[in-house]
XYZ file of C-alpha atoms in Angstrom:
513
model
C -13.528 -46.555 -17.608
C -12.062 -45.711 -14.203
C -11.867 -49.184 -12.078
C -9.484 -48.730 -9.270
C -10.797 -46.960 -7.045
C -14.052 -46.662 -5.733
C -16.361 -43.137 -4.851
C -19.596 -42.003 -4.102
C -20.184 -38.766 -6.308
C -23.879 -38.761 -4.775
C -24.991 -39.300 -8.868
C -25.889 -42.907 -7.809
C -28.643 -43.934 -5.382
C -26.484 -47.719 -5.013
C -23.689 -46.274 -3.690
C -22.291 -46.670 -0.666
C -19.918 -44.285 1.700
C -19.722 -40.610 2.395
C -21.219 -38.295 -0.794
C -18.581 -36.038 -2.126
C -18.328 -34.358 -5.612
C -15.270 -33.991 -7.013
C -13.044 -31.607 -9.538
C -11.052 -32.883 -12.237
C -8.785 -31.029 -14.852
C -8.039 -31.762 -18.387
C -4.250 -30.191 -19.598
C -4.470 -30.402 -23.474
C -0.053 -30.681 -23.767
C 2.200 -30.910 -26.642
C 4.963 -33.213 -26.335
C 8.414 -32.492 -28.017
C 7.754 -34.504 -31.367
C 4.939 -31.655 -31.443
C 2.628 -34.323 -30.996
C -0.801 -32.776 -28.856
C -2.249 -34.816 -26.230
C -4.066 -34.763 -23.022
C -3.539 -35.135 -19.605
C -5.720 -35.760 -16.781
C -6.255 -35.189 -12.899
C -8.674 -35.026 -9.884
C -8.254 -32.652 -7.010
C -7.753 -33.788 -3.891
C -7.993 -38.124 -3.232
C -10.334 -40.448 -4.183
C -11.307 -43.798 -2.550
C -9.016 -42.686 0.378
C -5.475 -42.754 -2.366
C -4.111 -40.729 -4.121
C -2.742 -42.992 -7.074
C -4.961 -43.881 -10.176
C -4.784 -45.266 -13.005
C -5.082 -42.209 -16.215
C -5.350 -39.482 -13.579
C -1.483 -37.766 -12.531
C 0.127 -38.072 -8.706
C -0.258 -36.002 -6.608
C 2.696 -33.085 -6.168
C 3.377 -34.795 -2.736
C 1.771 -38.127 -2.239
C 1.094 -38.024 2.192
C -0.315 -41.084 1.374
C 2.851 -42.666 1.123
C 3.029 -46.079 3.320
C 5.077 -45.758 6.621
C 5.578 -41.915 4.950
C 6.555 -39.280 7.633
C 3.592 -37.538 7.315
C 1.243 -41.182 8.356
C 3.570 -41.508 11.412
C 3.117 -37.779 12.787
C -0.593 -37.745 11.785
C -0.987 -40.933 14.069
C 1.303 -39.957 16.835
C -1.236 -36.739 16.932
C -4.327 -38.577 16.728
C -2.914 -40.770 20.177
C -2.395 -37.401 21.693
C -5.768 -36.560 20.868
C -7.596 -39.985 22.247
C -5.144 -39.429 25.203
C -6.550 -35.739 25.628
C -10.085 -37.062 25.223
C -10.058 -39.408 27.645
C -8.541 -37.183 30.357
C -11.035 -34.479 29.860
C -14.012 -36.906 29.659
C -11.928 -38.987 33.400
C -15.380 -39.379 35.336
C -13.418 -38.033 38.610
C -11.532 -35.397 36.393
C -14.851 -33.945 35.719
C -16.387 -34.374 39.533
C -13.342 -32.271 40.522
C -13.872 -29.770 37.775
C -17.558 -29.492 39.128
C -17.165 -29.270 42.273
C -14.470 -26.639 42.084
C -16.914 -24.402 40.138
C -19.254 -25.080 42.501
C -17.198 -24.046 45.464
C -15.618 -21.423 43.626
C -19.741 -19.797 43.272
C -20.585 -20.073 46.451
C -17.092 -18.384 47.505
C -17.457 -15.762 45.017
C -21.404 -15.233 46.319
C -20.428 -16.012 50.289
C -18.039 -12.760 49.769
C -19.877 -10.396 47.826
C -22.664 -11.233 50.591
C -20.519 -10.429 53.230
C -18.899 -6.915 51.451
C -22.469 -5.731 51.467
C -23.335 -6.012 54.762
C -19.985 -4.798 55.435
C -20.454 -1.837 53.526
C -23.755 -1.344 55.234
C -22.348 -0.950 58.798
C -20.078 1.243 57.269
C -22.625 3.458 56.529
C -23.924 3.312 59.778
C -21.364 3.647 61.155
C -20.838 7.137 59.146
C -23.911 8.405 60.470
C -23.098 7.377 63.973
C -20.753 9.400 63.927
C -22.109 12.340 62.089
C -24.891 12.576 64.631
C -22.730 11.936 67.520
C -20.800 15.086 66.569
C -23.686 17.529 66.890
C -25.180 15.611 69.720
C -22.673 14.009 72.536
C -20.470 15.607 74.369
C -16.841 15.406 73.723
C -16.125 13.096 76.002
C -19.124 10.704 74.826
C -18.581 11.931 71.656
C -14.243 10.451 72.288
C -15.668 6.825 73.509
C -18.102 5.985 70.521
C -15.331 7.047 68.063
C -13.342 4.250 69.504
C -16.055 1.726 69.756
C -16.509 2.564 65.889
C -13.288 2.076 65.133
C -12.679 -1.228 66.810
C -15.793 -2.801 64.857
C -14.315 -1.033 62.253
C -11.134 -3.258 62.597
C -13.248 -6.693 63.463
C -15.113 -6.080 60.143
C -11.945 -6.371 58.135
C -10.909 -8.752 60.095
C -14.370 -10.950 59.810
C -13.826 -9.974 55.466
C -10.220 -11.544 56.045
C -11.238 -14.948 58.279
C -14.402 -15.685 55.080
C -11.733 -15.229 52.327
C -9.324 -17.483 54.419
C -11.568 -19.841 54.726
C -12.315 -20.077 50.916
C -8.868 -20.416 50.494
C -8.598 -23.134 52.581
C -12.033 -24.508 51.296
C -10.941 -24.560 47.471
C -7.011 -25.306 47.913
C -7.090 -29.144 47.986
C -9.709 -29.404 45.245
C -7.321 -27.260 43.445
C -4.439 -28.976 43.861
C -6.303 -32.222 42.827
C -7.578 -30.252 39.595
C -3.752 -29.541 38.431
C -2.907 -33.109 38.493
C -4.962 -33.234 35.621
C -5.174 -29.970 33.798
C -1.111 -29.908 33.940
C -1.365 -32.800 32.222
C -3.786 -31.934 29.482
C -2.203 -28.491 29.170
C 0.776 -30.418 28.525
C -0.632 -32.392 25.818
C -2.283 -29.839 24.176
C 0.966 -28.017 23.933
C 2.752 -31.033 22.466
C 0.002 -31.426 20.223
C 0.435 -27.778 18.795
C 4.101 -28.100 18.487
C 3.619 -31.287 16.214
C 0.901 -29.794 14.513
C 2.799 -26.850 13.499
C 6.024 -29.106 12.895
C 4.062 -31.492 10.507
C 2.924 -28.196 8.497
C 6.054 -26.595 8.122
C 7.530 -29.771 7.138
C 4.426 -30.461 4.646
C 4.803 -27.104 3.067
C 8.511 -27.936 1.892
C 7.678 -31.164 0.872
C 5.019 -29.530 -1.763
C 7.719 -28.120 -4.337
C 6.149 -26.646 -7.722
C 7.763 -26.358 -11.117
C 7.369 -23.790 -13.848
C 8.353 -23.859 -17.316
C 11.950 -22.798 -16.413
C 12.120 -25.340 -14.129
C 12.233 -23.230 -11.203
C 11.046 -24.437 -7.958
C 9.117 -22.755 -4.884
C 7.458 -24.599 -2.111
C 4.331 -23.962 -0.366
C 5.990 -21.759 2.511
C 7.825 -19.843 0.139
C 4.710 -19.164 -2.032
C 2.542 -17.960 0.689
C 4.937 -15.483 2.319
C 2.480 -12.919 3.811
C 0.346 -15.793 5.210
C 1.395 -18.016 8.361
C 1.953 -21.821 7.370
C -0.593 -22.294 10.120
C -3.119 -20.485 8.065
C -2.597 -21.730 4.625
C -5.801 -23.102 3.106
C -6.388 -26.799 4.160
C -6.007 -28.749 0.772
C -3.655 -25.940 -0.728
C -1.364 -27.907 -3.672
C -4.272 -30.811 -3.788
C -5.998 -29.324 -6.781
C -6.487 -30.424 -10.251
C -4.359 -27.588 -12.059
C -1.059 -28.079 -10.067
C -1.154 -31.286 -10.341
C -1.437 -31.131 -14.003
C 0.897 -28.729 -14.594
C 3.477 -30.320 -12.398
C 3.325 -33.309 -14.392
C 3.876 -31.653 -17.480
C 6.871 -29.742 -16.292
C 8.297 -33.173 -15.093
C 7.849 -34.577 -18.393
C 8.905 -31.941 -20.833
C 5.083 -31.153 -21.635
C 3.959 -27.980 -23.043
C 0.380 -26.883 -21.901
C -1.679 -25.761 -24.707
C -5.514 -25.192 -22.983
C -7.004 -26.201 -19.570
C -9.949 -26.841 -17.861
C -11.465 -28.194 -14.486
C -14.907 -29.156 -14.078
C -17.238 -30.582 -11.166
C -18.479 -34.231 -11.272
C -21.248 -35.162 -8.657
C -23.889 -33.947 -6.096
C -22.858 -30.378 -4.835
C -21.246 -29.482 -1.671
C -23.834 -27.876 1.075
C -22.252 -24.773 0.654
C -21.177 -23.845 -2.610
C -22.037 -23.479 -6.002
C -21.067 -26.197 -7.549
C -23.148 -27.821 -10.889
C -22.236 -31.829 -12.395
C -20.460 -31.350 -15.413
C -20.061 -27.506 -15.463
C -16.692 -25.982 -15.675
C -14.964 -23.388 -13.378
C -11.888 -21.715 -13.073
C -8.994 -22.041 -10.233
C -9.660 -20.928 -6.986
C -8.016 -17.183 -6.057
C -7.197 -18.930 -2.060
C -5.288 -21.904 -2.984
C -4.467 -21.691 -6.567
C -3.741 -18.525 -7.546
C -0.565 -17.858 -5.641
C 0.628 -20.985 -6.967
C -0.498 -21.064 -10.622
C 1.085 -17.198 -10.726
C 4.687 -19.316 -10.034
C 3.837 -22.254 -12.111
C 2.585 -20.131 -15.390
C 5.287 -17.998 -15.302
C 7.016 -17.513 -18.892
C 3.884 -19.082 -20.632
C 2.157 -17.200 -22.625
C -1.529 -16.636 -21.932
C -4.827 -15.480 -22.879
C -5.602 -11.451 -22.751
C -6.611 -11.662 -19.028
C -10.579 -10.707 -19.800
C -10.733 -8.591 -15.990
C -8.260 -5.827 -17.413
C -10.237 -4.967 -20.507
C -13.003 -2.540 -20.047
C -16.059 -4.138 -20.906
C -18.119 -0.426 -21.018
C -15.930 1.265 -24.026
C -18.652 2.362 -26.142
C -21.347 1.951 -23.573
C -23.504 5.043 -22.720
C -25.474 6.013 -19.088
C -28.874 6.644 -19.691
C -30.214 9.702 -17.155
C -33.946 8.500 -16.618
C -34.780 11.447 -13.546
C -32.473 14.813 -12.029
C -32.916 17.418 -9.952
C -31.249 19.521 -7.903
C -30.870 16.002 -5.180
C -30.424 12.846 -7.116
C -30.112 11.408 -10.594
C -31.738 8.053 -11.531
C -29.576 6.388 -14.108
C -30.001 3.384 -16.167
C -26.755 1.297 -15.771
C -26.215 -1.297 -18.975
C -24.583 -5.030 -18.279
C -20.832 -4.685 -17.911
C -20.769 -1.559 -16.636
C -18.992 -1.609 -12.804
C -21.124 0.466 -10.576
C -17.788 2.194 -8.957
C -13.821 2.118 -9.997
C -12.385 -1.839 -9.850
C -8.625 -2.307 -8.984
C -7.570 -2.365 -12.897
C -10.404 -0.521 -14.757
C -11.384 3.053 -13.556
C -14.579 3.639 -15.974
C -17.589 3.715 -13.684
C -20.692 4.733 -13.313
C -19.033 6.971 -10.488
C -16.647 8.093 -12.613
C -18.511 9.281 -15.539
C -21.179 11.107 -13.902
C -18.228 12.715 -11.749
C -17.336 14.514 -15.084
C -20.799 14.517 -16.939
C -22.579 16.133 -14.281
C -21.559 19.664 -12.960
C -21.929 20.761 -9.261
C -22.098 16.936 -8.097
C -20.334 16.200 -4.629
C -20.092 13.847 -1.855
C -20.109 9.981 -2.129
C -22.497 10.139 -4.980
C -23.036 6.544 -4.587
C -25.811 5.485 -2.827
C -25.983 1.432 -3.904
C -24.579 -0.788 -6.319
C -25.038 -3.184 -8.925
C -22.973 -5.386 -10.288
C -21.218 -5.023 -13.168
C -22.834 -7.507 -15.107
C -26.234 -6.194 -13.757
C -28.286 -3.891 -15.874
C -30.993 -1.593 -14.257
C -31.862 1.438 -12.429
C -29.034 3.340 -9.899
C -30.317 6.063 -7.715
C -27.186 8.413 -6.995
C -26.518 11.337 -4.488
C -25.797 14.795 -6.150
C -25.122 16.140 -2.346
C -24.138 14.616 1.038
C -27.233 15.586 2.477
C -28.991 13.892 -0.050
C -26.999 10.088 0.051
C -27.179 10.344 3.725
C -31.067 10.226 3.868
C -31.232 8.001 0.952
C -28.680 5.869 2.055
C -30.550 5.529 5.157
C -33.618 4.492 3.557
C -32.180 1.572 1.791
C -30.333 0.967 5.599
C -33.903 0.222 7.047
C -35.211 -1.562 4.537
C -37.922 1.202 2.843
C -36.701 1.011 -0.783
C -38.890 -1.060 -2.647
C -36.484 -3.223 -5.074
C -37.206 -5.876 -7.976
C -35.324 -7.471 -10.760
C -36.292 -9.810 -13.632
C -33.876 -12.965 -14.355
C -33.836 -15.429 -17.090
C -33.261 -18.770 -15.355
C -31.829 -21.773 -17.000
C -34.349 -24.114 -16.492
C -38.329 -24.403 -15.691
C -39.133 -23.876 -11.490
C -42.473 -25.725 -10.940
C -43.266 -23.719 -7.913
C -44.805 -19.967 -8.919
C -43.803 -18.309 -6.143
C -41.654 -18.470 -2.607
C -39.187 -16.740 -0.488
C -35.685 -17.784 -0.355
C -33.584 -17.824 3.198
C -29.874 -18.662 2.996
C -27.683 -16.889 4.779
C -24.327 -15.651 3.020
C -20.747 -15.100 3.543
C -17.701 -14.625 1.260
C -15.581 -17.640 0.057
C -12.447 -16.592 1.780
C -10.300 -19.485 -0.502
C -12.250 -17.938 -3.531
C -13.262 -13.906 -3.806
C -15.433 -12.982 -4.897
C -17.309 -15.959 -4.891
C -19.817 -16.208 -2.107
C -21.017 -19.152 -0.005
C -24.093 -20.300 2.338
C -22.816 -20.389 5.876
C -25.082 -20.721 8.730
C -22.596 -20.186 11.207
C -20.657 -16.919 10.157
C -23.052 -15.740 7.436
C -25.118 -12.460 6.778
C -28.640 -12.984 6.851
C -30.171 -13.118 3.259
C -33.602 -13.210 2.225
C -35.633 -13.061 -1.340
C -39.343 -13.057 -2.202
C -39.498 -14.392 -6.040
C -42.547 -15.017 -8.699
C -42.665 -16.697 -11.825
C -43.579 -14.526 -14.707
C -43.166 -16.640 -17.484
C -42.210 -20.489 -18.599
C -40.998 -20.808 -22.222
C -38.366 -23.130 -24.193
C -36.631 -24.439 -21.355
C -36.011 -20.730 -19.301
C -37.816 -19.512 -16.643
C -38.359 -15.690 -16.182
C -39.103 -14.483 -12.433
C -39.355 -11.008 -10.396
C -36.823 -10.699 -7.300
C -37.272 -8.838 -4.544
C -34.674 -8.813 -2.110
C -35.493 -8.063 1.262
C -31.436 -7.686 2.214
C -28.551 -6.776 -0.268
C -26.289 -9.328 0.110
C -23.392 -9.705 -2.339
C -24.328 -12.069 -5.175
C -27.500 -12.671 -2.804
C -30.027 -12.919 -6.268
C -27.363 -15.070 -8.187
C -26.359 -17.139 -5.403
C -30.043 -17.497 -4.029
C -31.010 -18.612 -7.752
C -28.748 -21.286 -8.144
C -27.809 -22.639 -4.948
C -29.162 -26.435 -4.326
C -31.415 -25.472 -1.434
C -32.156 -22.149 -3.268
C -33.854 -21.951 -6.652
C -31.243 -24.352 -7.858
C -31.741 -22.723 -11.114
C -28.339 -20.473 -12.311
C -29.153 -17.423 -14.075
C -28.506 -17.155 -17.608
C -24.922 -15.958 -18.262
C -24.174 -16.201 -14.496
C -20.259 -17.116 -15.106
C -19.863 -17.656 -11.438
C -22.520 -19.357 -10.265
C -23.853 -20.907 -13.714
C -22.939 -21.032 -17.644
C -21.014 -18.088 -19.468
C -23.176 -16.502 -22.259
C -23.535 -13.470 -24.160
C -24.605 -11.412 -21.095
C -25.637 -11.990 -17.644
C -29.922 -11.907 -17.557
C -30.517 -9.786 -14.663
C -31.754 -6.191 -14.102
C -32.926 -4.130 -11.667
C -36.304 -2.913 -12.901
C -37.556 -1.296 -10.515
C -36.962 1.580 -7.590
C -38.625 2.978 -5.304
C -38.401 4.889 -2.497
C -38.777 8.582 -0.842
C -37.631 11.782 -1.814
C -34.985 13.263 0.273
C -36.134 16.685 0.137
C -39.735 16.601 -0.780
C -40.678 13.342 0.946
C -42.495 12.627 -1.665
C -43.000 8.850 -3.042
C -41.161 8.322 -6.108
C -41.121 5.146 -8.406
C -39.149 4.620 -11.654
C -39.261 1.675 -13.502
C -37.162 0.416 -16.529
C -37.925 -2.948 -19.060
C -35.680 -5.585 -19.197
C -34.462 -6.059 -22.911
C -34.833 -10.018 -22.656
């Protein structure tokens, strides 16, 4: 039992300090006597250090005392007090106030004065124009030169108010620099050493592989800016694990990473459930580290549909309902072409134009309306753009919901450390909302109707088992929940208007579960 250190995982009530769960890995390893053992890490620090007892060092231990990394980190955090207390200088701030001030009533005092400038200049115009017909020449001679000479005095009037603005806002100006030279300053430094610190950081993070070949941080993340390397990025479980191994003349066998703890507000994250590496900060440097081991058949490049038939429910001369099974992808993925695109592309003669009108996912079953003609998508597609196609799905949820019915608002954005993984962001995210029932409570599951209002991705799976959602994973939800034989959720049923006839049709298709 872990006794060094000590952290609140949010699991216990008694606790005390900030509530964070955490990863930690497992690394199964065989040593070179053959003999299999186990390794163990946590991502990221715990109890504020990075050094415990059963649980590998970190790749780069910052944490080190009087380490470079403490000294820059506190030389930044004095030019940040120092930049807080400038901007927040009580006469810093009259200045800045009373310069916006001043600068307003210039800005207003002018425009005021251009309009009833431009006025008389009107007036003027006409003056003239009805002098023309009306005075003699003579007359007509003298009033052009009275004209003209107010003419000249308005400019000169315009010229005298902007001077005097000038003169107005130049000494609260030049009291203003004093102090935003400074902070500029200071800000400037403060980016510099930033940027410094990272660079430096990134070379200090130095990876091995089996070969013992080494890459740092910077040299793993070419196409992306050090400045915009994921915060954290080398802190995870996996490269820690792997980079003791490599140290030690360890041969990974089988890992594993799993969450301990209350989850974070935003994402996914269950006590004691396991998930793989992150695509943002991991993958780039697991795809160094693992090089020359053998692995697993990666399971994204086999075609999950071989053998797997499309089921025509409905066609006409407009559209084709279709019945789409689990692990079927709705349109061609990077590595596997067969699609539900694809096969009705050469199944169905005289078909042309997007074709696809919405998707599922691929581990979705249920109902697809597609497009056989661009006229057709582009009035359904426009029906499921304002929200008249009627939508619902049944879902096996791992667990009982007390509640029997409710609608679910979390807004949604994509995990940009993680695709395709999706988070709840109230700040950047999409809005996302779902009306649910319960339809049945038996031997532990739950099974409820959907009906989402918006089409989020991942907006049913992530609205089931988020925390402040449902909190519930669907069954065989290997993102968001437990793997299983297949992921229990399908689009029942559709409905919505025909493009041609206008006429109301409805399809509906039983879940097999």
């Amino acid at each position: 039992m872990q006794t060094d250190f000590e952290h609140n995982f949010g699991l216990d009530n008694s606790k005390k300090g900030a509530i964070s769960g955490k990863m930690f890995g497992v690394l199964v390893v065989q040593n070179q006597q053959n003999e299999i053992g186990y390794i163990t890490a946590v991502s990221g620090k715990l109890g504020e250090k990075n050094k415990h007892k059963k649980f590998v060092p970190p790749v780069y231990d910052m944490l080190t005392k009087d380490s470079f990394f403490l000294k820059e980190k506190e030389t930044l955090r004095n030019i940040s007090i120092e930049l807080d207390r400038l901007e927040n200088t009580a006469e810093y701030l009259k200045l800045r106030t009373l310069y916006e001030q001043e600068t307003n009533k210039a800005a207003d005092d002018i425009t005021e004065k251009k309009e009833a400038l431009k006025k008389a200049k009107i007036a003027r115009k006409l003056k003239r124009e009805k002098a023309f017909t009306e005075l003699s020449t003579e007359d007509y001679e003298t009033l052009i030169n009275i004209l003209s000479k107010e003419s000249l005095d308005a400019k000169h009037y315009l010229n005298n108010v902007t001077r005097f603005w000038e003169h107005t806002l130049k000494p609260i100006k030049e009291k203003l620099l004093i102090f935003t030279n400074q902070i500029t300053l200071l800000k400037e430094k403060r980016k510099t050493k930033s940027t410094a610190l990272q660079i430096y950081i990134s070379k200090q993070y130095q990876f091995l592989n089996s070969k013992k070949e080494v890459k740092n941080l910077g040299e793993l993340f070419t196409n992306v800016s050090i400045q915009n390397i994921p915060a954290g990025t080398g802190e995870c479980a996996a490269p820690k694990l792997l980079q003791y191994a490599f140290l030690h003349d360890l041969k990974p066998i089988a890992m594993a990473e799993f969450w301990w703890g209350k989850p974070p507000n935003k994402e996914v994250r269950k006590h004691q459930q396991f998930y793989p590496a992150c695509q943002g900060k991991c993958k780039p440097i697991l795809t160094h580290m693992l090089d020359g081991i053998e692995m697993d058949t990666n399971p994204l490049l086999e075609n999950p549909a071989v053998g797997k038939k499309l089921e025509i429910v409905f066609e006409d001369d407009e559209l084709i309902i279709i019945y789409k099974p689990n692990d079927f992808l709705s349109v061609p993925g990077i590595h596997i072409q067969d699609s539900v695109y694809s096969r009705i592309k050469q199944q169905i003669k005289g078909v042309s134009g997007p074709i696809i009108v919405h998707r599922l996912d691929m581990a979705t079953s249920g109902l697809l309306v597609l497009a056989k003609n661009k006229n057709a998508h582009k009035i359904i597609q426009s029906q499921f753009i304002n929200k008249t196609v009627k939508k619902r799905y049944t879902a096996l949820l791992d667990g009982i919901i007390t509640e029997n019915k409710g609608i679910i608002n979390l807004p949604l954005r994509v995990d940009l450390d993680d695709r395709p993984r999706q988070l709840v962001c109230y700040e950047h995210g999409k809005p996302a909302e779902t009306k649910w029932e319960v339809i049945e409570r038996k031997n532990g599951k739950t099974k409820v109707h959907f009906y989402p209002i918006s089409g989020r991705t991942h907006q049913l799976r992530m609205h089931a088992s988020h925390s402040l959602g449902l909190n519930t994973p669907i069954i065989g939800d290997d993102l968001y929940g437990k793997k299983s034989d297949r992921l229990y959720l399908h689009s029942d049923t559709l409905e919505f208007a025909h493009p041609i006839t206008k006429e109301k049709m409805k399809f509906h298709k039983k879940a097999d579960f």
